[in-house]
XYZ file of C-alpha atoms in Angstrom:
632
model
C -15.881 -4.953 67.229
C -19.729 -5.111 67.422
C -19.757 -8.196 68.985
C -16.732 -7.592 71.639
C -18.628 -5.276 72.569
C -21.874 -6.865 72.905
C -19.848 -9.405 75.335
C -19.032 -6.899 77.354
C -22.333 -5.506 77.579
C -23.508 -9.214 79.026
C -21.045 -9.695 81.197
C -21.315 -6.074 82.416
C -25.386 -7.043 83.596
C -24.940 -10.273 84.479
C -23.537 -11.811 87.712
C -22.030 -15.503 89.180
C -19.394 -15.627 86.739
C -15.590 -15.837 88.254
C -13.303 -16.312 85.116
C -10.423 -14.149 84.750
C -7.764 -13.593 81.933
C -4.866 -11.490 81.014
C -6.666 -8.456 79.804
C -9.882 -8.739 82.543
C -10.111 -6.440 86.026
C -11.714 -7.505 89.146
C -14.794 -6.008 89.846
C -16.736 -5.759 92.944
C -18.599 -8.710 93.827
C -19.412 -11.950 91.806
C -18.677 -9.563 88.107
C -16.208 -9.640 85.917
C -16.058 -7.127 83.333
C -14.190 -7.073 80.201
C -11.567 -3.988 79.663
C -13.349 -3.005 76.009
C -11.231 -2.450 73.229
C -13.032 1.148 71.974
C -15.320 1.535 75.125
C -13.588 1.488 78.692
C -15.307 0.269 81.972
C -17.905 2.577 83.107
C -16.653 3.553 87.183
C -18.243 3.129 89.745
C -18.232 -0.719 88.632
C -21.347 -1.490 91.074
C -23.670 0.902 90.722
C -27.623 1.071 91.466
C -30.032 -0.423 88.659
C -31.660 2.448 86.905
C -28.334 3.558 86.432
C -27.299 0.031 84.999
C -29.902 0.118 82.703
C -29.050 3.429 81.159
C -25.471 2.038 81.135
C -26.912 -0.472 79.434
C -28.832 1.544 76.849
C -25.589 3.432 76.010
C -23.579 0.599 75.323
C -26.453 -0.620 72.943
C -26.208 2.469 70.961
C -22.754 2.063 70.979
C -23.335 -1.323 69.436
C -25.441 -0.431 66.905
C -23.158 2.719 65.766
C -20.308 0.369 65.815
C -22.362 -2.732 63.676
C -23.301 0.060 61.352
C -20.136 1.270 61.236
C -18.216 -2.173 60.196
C -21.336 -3.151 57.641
C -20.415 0.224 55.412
C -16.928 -0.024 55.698
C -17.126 -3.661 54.974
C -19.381 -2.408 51.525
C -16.902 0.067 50.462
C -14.405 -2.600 50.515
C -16.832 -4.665 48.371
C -17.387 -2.081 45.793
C -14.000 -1.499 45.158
C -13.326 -5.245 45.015
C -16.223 -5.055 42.856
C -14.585 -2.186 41.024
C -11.000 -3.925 40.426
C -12.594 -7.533 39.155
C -14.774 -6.139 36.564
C -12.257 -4.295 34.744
C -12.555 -5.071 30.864
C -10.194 -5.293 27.946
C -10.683 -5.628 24.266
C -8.594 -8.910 22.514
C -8.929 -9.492 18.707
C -9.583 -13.600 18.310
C -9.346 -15.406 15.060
C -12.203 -17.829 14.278
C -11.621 -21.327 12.884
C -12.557 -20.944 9.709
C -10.414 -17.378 10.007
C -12.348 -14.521 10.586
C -11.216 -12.027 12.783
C -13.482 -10.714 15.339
C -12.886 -8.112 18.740
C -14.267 -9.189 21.556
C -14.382 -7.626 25.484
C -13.336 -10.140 28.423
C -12.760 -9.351 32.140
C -8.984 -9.360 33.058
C -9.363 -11.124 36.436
C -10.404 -14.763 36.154
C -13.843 -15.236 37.499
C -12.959 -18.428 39.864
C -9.428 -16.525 40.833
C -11.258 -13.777 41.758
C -14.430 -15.296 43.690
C -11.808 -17.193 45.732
C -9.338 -14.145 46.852
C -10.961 -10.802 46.891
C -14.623 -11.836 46.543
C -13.664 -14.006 49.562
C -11.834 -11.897 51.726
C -13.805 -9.457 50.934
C -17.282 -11.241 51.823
C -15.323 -12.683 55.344
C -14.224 -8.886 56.238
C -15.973 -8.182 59.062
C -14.742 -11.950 60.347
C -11.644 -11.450 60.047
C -11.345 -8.741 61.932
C -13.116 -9.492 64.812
C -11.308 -12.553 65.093
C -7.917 -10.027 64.431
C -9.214 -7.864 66.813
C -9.610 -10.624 69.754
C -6.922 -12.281 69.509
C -4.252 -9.328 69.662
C -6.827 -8.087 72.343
C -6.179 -11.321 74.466
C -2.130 -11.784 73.764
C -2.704 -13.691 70.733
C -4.559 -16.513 73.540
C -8.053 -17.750 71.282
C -11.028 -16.413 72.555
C -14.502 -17.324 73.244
C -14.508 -16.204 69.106
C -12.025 -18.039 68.354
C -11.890 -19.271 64.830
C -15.345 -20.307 64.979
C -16.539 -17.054 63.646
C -14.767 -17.675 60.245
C -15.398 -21.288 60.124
C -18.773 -21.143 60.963
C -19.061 -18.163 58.453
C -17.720 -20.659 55.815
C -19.852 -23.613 56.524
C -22.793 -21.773 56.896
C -22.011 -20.458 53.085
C -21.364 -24.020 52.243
C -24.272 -26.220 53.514
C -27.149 -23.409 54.258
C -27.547 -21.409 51.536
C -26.351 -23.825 48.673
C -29.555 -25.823 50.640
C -31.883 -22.908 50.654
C -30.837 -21.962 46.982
C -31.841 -25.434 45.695
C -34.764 -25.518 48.011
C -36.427 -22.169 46.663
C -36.489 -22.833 43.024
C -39.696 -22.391 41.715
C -41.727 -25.761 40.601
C -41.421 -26.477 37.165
C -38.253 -24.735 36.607
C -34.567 -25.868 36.975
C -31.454 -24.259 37.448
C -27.539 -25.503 36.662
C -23.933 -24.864 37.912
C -22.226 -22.641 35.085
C -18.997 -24.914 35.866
C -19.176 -27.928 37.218
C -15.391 -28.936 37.157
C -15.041 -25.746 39.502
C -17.680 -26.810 41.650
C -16.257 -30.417 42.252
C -12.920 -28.705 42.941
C -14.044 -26.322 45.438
C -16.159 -28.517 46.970
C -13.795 -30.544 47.747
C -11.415 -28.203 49.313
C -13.884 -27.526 51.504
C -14.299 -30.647 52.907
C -10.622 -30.948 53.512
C -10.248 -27.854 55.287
C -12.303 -28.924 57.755
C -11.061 -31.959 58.463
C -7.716 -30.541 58.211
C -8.581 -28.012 61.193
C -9.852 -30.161 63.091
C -6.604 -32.701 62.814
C -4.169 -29.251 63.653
C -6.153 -28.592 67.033
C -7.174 -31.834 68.199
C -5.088 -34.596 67.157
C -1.197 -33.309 65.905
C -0.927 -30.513 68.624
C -3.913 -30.008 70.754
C -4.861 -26.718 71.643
C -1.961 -25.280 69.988
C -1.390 -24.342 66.579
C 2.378 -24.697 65.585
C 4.085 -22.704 63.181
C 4.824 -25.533 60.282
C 0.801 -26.221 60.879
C 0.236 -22.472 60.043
C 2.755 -22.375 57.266
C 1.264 -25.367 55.704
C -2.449 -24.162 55.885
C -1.374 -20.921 54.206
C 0.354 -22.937 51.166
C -3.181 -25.145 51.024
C -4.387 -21.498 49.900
C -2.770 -21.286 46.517
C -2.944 -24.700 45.773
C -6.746 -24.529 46.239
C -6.909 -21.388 44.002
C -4.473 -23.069 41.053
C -6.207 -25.786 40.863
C -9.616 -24.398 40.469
C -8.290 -22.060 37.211
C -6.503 -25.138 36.093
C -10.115 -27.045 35.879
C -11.865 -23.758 35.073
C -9.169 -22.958 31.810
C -9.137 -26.219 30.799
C -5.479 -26.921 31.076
C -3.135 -29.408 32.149
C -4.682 -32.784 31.713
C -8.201 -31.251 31.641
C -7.794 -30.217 28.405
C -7.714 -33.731 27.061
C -10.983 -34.476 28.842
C -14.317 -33.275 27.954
C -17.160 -34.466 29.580
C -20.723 -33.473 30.026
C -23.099 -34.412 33.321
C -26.785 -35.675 32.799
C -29.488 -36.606 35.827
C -29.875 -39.934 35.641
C -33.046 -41.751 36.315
C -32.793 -42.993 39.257
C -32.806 -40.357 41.536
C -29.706 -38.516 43.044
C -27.534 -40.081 40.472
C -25.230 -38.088 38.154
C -24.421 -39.936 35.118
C -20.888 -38.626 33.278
C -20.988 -39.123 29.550
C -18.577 -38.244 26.722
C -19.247 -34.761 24.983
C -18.221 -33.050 22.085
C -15.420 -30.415 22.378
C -16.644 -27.010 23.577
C -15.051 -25.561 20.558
C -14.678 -27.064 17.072
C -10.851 -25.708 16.629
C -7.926 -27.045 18.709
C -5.576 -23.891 20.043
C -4.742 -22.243 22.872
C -7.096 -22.649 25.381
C -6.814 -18.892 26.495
C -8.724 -18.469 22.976
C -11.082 -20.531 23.304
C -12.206 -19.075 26.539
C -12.232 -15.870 24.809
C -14.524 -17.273 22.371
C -16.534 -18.144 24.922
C -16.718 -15.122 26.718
C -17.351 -13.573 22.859
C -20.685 -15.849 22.585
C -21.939 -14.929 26.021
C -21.388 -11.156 24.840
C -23.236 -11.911 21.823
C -26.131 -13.851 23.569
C -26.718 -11.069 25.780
C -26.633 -8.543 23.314
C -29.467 -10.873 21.610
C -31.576 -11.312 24.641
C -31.503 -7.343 25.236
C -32.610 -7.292 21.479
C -35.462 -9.667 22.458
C -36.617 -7.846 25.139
C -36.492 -4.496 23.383
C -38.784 -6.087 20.805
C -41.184 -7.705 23.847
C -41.384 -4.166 25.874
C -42.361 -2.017 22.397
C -44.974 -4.480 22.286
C -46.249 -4.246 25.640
C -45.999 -0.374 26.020
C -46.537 1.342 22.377
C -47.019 4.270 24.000
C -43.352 4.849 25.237
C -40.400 6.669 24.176
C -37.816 4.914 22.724
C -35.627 6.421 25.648
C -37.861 5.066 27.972
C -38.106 1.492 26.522
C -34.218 1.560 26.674
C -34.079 2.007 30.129
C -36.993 0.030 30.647
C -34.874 -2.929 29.175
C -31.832 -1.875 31.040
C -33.504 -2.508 34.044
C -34.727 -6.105 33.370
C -30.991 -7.220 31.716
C -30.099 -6.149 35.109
C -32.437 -7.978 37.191
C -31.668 -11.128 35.065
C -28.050 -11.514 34.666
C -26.049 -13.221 36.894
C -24.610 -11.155 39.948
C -21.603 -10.884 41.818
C -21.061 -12.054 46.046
C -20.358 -8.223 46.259
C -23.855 -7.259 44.525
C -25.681 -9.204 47.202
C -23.579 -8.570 50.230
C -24.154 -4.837 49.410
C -28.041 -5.669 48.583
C -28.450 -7.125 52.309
C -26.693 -4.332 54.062
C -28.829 -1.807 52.220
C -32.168 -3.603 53.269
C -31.082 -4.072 56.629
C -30.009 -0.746 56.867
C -33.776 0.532 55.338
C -31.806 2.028 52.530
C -33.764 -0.369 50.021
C -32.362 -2.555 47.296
C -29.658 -1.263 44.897
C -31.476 -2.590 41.378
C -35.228 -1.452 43.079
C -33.359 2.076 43.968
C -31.701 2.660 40.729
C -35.512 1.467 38.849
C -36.960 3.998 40.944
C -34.601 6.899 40.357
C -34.615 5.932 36.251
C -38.721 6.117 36.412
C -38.458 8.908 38.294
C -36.091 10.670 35.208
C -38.307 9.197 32.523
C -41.601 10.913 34.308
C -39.881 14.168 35.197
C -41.327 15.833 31.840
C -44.413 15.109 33.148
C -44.278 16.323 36.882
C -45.222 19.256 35.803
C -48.527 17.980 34.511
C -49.771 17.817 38.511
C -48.435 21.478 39.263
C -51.303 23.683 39.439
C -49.558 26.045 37.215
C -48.463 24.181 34.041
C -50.210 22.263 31.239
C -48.627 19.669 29.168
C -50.011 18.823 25.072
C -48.838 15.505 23.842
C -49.949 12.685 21.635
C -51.854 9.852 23.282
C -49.525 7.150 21.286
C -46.181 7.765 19.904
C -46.808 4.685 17.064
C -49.795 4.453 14.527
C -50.240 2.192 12.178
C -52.586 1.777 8.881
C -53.416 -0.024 6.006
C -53.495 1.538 2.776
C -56.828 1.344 2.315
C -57.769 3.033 5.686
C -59.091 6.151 3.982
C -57.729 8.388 7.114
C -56.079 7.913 10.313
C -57.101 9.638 13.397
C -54.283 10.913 16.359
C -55.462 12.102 19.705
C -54.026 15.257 21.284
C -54.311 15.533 25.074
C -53.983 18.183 27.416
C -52.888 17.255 31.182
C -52.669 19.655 33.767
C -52.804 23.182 34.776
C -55.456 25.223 34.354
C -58.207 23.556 32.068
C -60.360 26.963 32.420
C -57.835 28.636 30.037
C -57.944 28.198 26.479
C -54.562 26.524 24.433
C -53.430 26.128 21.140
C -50.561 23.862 19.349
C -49.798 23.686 15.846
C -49.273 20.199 14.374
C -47.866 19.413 10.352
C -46.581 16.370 9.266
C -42.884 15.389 7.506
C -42.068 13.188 5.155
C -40.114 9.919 6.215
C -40.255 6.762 3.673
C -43.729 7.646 2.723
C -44.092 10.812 0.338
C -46.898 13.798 0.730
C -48.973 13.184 -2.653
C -47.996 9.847 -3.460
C -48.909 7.983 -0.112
C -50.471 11.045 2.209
C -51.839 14.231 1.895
C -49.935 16.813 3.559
C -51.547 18.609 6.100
C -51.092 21.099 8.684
C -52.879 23.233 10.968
C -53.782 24.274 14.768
C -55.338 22.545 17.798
C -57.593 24.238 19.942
C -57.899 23.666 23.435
C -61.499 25.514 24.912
C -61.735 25.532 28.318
C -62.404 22.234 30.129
C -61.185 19.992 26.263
C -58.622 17.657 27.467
C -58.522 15.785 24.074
C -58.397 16.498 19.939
C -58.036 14.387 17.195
C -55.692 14.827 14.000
C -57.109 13.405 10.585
C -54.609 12.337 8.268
C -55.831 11.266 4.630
C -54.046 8.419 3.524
C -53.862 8.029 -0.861
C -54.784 4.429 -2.234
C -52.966 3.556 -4.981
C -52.848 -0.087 -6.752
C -48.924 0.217 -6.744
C -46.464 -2.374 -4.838
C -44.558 -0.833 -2.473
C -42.623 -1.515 0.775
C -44.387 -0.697 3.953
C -43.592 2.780 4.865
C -44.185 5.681 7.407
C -44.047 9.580 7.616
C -43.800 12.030 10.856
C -46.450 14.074 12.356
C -44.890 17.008 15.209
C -46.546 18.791 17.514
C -44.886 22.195 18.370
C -45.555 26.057 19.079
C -47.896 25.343 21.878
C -49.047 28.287 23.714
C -52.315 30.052 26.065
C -54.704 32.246 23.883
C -55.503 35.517 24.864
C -57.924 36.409 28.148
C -61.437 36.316 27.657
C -61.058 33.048 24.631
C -63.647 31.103 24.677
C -67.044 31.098 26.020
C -66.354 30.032 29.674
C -63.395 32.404 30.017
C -64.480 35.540 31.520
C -62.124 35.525 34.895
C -59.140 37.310 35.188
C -55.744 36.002 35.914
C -53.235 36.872 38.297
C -50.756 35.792 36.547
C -49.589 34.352 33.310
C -50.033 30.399 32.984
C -47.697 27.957 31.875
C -48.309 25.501 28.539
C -45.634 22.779 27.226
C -45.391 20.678 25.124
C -45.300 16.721 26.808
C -43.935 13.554 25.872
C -44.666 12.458 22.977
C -44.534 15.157 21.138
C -43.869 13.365 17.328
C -45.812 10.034 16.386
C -44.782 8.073 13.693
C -47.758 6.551 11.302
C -46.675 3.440 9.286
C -48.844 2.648 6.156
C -48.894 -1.140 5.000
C -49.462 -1.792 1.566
C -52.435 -3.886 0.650
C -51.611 -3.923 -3.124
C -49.795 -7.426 -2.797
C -50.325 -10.286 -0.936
C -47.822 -9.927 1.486
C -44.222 -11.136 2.259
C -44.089 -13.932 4.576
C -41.286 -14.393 7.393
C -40.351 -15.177 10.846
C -39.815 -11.765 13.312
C -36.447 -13.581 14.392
C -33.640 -15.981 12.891
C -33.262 -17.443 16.258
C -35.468 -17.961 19.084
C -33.798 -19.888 22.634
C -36.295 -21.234 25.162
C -36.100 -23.393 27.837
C -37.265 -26.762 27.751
C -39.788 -26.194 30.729
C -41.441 -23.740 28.560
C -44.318 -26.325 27.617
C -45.353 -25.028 24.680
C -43.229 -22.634 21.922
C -44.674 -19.610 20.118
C -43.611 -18.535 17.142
C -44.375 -15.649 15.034
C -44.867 -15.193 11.147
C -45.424 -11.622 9.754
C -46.977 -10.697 6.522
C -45.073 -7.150 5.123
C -45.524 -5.428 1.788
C -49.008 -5.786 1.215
C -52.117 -7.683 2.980
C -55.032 -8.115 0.677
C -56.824 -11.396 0.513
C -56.535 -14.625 2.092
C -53.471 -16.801 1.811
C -52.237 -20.146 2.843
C -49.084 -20.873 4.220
C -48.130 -23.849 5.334
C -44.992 -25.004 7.865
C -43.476 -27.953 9.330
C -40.483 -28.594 11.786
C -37.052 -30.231 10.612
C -35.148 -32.518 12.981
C -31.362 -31.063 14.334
C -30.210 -32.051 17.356
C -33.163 -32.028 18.768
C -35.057 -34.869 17.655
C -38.830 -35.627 16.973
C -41.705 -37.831 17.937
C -42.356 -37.136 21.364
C -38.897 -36.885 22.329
C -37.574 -33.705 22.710
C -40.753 -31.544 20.862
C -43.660 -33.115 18.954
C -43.673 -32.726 15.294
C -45.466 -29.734 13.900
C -47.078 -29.291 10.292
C -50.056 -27.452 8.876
C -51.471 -24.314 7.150
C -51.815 -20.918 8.295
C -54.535 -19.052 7.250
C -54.327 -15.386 6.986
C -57.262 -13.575 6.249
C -57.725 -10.502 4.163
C -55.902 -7.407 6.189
C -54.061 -9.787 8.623
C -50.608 -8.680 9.126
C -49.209 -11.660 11.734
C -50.248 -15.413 13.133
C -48.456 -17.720 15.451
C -47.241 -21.253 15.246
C -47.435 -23.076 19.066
C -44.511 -26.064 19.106
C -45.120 -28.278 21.933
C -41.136 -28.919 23.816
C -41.108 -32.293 25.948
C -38.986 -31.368 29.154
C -36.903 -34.871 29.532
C -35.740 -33.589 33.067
C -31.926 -34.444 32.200
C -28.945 -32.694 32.168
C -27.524 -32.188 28.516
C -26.093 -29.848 25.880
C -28.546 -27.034 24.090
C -30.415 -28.698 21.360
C -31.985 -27.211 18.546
C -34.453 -27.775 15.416
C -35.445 -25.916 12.701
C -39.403 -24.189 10.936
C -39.621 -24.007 8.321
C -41.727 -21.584 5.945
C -43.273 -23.382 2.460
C -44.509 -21.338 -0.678
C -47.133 -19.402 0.252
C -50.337 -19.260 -1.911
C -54.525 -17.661 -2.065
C -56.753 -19.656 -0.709
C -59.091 -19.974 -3.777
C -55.719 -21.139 -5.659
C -54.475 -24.060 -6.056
C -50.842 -24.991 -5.438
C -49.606 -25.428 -8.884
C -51.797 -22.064 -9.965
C -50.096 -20.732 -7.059
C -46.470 -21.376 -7.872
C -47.084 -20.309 -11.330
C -48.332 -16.959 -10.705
C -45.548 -16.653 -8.072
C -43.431 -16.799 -11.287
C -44.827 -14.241 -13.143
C -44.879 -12.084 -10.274
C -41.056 -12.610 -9.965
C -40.638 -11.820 -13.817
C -42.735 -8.692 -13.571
C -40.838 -6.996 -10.339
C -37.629 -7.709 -12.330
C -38.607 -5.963 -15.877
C -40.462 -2.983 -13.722
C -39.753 -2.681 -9.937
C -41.915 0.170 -9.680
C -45.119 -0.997 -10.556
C -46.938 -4.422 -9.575
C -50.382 -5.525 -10.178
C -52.271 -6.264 -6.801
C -53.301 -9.969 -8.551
C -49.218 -11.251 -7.522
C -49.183 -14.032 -5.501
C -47.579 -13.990 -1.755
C -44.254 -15.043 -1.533
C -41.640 -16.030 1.253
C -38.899 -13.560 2.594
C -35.883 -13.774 3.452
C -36.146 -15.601 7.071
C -38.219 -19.105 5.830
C -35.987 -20.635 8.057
C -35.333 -20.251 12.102
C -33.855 -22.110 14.034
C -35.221 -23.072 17.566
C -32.730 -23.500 20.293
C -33.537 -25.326 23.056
């Protein structure tokens, strides 16, 4: 419609042309105007040129309502095609060796559904102006034609699979998810155009006949079958499994046999929902990862703000729909912003409502500085810091703070303590002391609660620069965070070594690996423990990582080191790959190995006759993850 009427806007102002057709008037002189579909012909046809130019102007606006206009209704459409294709259900799927597990999948096919309603729906506003012209001009083409929808086609074809490839950063890579699909649909494409072009210039020229039409709309589902058919695996591709490598010369795809996707033969319907179950599960892993990454980076946070912190980055990473960034373009063109930037900006604006307030001229807000401390056991005391933000510093505010047990115990691993915080005039920060009981017992690393609460403005006149009156009654609340959690490690063994994950995926472009080893349950004096790297798939020497083997040295009160792999990137095209570090017996650096393993002995008798009690002489030992594997 936009563009209809955009034609008839330059035709309207513009002069020399003498074509007529069905559906075009005469106008006076050298003219001729275009009867618009939604906009008539503005009478008197000839008039002076101011008022041509405010013609002008008004069918501009008109333009611009009516672009606007077809770019929402063309979104709506998206989001409910959006909507229908992501609709879920829940199958039950029997592993091979015959466990049962429950697992979501979509109901609409992902290639079925990018090439019906993710395609229609992406070549809406197309399709209708070409709709719109041609039962506008007695079903005659027009100067539209079908050039709008083939243009719109090759443009997605050639253009932006070009600018895609060309804007990938240097030093990374990228893949197609399915390749079989690709070659499929690719090659369709191809055809259709050479098919159009044999319908109106070489069979019937000018003229499309009605067994051409019929024909082109039965290419349609033939296109889309075959594409699921290579997608699914069926038919004869099911006999066929084949993987794709870069080979070294450049531009050259080398096809080499694979193994199976799955180990088990069945129906392939199955195995895709295995599939589908592992890409739940490795997303479900990489949100875990990332949980663990933002604590790290922001220990100040709320949990509930680390949660949505990570929603928002699973969100900018995973993979989105045509409909996401149709609706992304027409927001920014629009000035609306994007959809992911607007939703991270509405979320930050939720997590930092409870402290608006703190900027009000009325309010004050008492919180903790950190919501996490953490301790050795031999710390003596820890110290929290209170602050006040906001309000009125000239009035004078009190909280009451007492601590709660959690895995650590008051008397055994804490002194209990309790008390209130005093805000004078102008303080904007306090400190909490905490004493924190020694003890020569083993124990697992624990932590107890300290809460802030009953915060409130102390009577006029409190404190030595308070000597004002007040109009009226201030406001005091209590912030976020409001309860910090103090972990104690034990220092009265010497430690529990083990990997933070089982599992760690990186890309091979990554360079260089790190990998981190925690000490837990104790940290006193300096141990030795050394590593090396076992051969999987992935193998060794310089080809796909370099071999790693040494000794980490932890000193005395050092809770975590890193190992650094270095990962050759070969540049080709092939399955994951993966390797394995591996964690050897720990032992004190003034032992020797053989002292060391025996004492680890003892140790082991002594926690199993009394689990309670533990000299601080036991050796380190391994826990339970010695072993992770490295996918790469």
């Amino acid at each position: 419609l936009s563009l209809v009427l955009f034609e008839e806007l330059l035709e309207d102002t513009s002069h020399g042309s003498n074509r007529t057709t069905g559906n075009r008037t005469k106008c006076e002189g050298n003219t001729n105007c275009i009867q618009g579909v939604i906009l008539p012909i503005w009478q008197p046809e000839n008039p002076p040129f101011p008022e041509r130019v405010a013609r002008a102007m008004v069918y501009f606006l008109g333009l611009v309502y009516m672009f606007l206009g077809v770019s929402i209704i063309a979104d709506r459409f998206m989001s409910s095609i959006e909507v229908i294709t992501s609709q879920e259900r829940r199958v039950t799927i029997k592993k091979p060796n015959g466990e049962k597990v429950t697992a979501t999948v979509r109901i609409w096919n992902e290639t079925v559904s990018n090439l019906t309603l993710m395609a229609l729906g992406s070549s809406a506003p197309e399709i209708l102006l070409s709709v719109v012209e041609v039962c506008g001009h007695g079903f005659d083409a027009g100067e539209l034609g079908p050039n709008t929808i083939v243009g719109s086609a090759a443009f997605n074809m050639f253009v932006i699979i070009g600018l895609c490839v060309s804007v990938i950063p240097h030093g990374e890579t990228r893949k197609v998810k399915h390749l079989r699909v690709f070659f499929v649909t690719a090659t369709w494409s191809v055809f259709a155009y050479t098919w159009l072009y044999m319908i109106l210039a070489v069979f019937s020229p000018g003229v499309v006949q009605i067994w051409e039409g019929l024909l082109t709309l039965f290419f349609f589902p033939l296109c889309v079958g075959l594409a699921y058919v290579a997608d699914r695996r069926l038919l004869f591709y099911k006999y066929v499994y084949k993987r794709y490598r870069a080979g070294r010369q450049k531009g050259m795809i080398i096809e080499t046999e694979g193994e199976p996707e799955l180990p088990s033969k069945g129906d392939p319907t199955m195995k895709e929902d295995l599939l589908d179950m592992d890409e739940e599960e490795e997303s479900r892993n990489a949100a875990t990862r990332l949980l663990k990454e933002l604590k790290e980076k922001h220990p100040e946070k709320e949990k509930e703000q680390l949660m949505e912190l990570t929603s928002y980055q699973v969100l900018m990473q995973q993979q989105k729909s045509l409909a996401f960034y149709r609706y992304q373009a027409t927001r920014i063109l629009t000035g609306a912003g994007g959809v992911v930037k607007k939703n991270h900006i509405e979320q930050d604006q939720r997590s930092q409502l409870e402290f608006c307030s703190e900027l009000s001229p009325k309010s004050s807000k008492v919180f903790f500085e950190h919501s996490f401390y953490q301790c050795l056991e031999n710390c003596g005391s820890v110290a929290m810091t209170v602050l006040r933000r906001g309000g009125d510093l000239s009035t004078a505010v009190s909280v009451d703070y007492q601590t709660e047990d959690g895995t650590a115990y008051t008397g055994s691993d804490y002194k209990f303590s309790k008390g209130t915080l005093i805000f004078n005039p102008g303080e904007t920060e306090k400190e909490i002391h905490i004493e924190i009981i020694d003890d020569d017992i083993f124990e697992e690393d624990e932590h107890f609660l300290v809460h802030l609460r009953n915060v409130r403005v102390l009577p006029h006149g409190f404190g030595s620069d308070c000597t004002k009156g007040f109009p009226e009654e201030p406001l005091v609340g209590l912030g976020l965070p409001c309860t910090a959690t103090i972990t104690i490690y034990d220092d009265d063994h010497a430690g529990i070594f083990t990997f933070e994950e089982p599992v760690v995926t990186v890309s091979e472009s990554v360079g260089v690996m790190e990998v981190k080893v925690v000490r837990t349950a104790g940290a006193r004096g300096a141990v030795l423990v050394p590593y090396r790297t076992i051969e999987g798939s992935a193998k060794g020497g310089g080809e796909d990582f370099e071999d790693a083997h040494g000794v980490l040295e932890f000193h005395d009160d050092e809770i975590s080191k890193s190992i650094f792999i270095n990962i050759v990137d070969d540049e080709l095209y092939e399955k994951n790959k993966n390797l394995f570090l591996e964690l050897v017996q720990p032992h004190m650096l003034e032992m020797s190995h053989r002292k060391g393993v025996v004492l680890s002995l003892l140790c082991w008798l002594l926690i199993k006759n009394d689990k309670s009690r533990v000299q601080p002489s036991c050796s380190p030992s391994l826990g339970t993850l010695t072993c992770l594997l490295l996918s790469l």
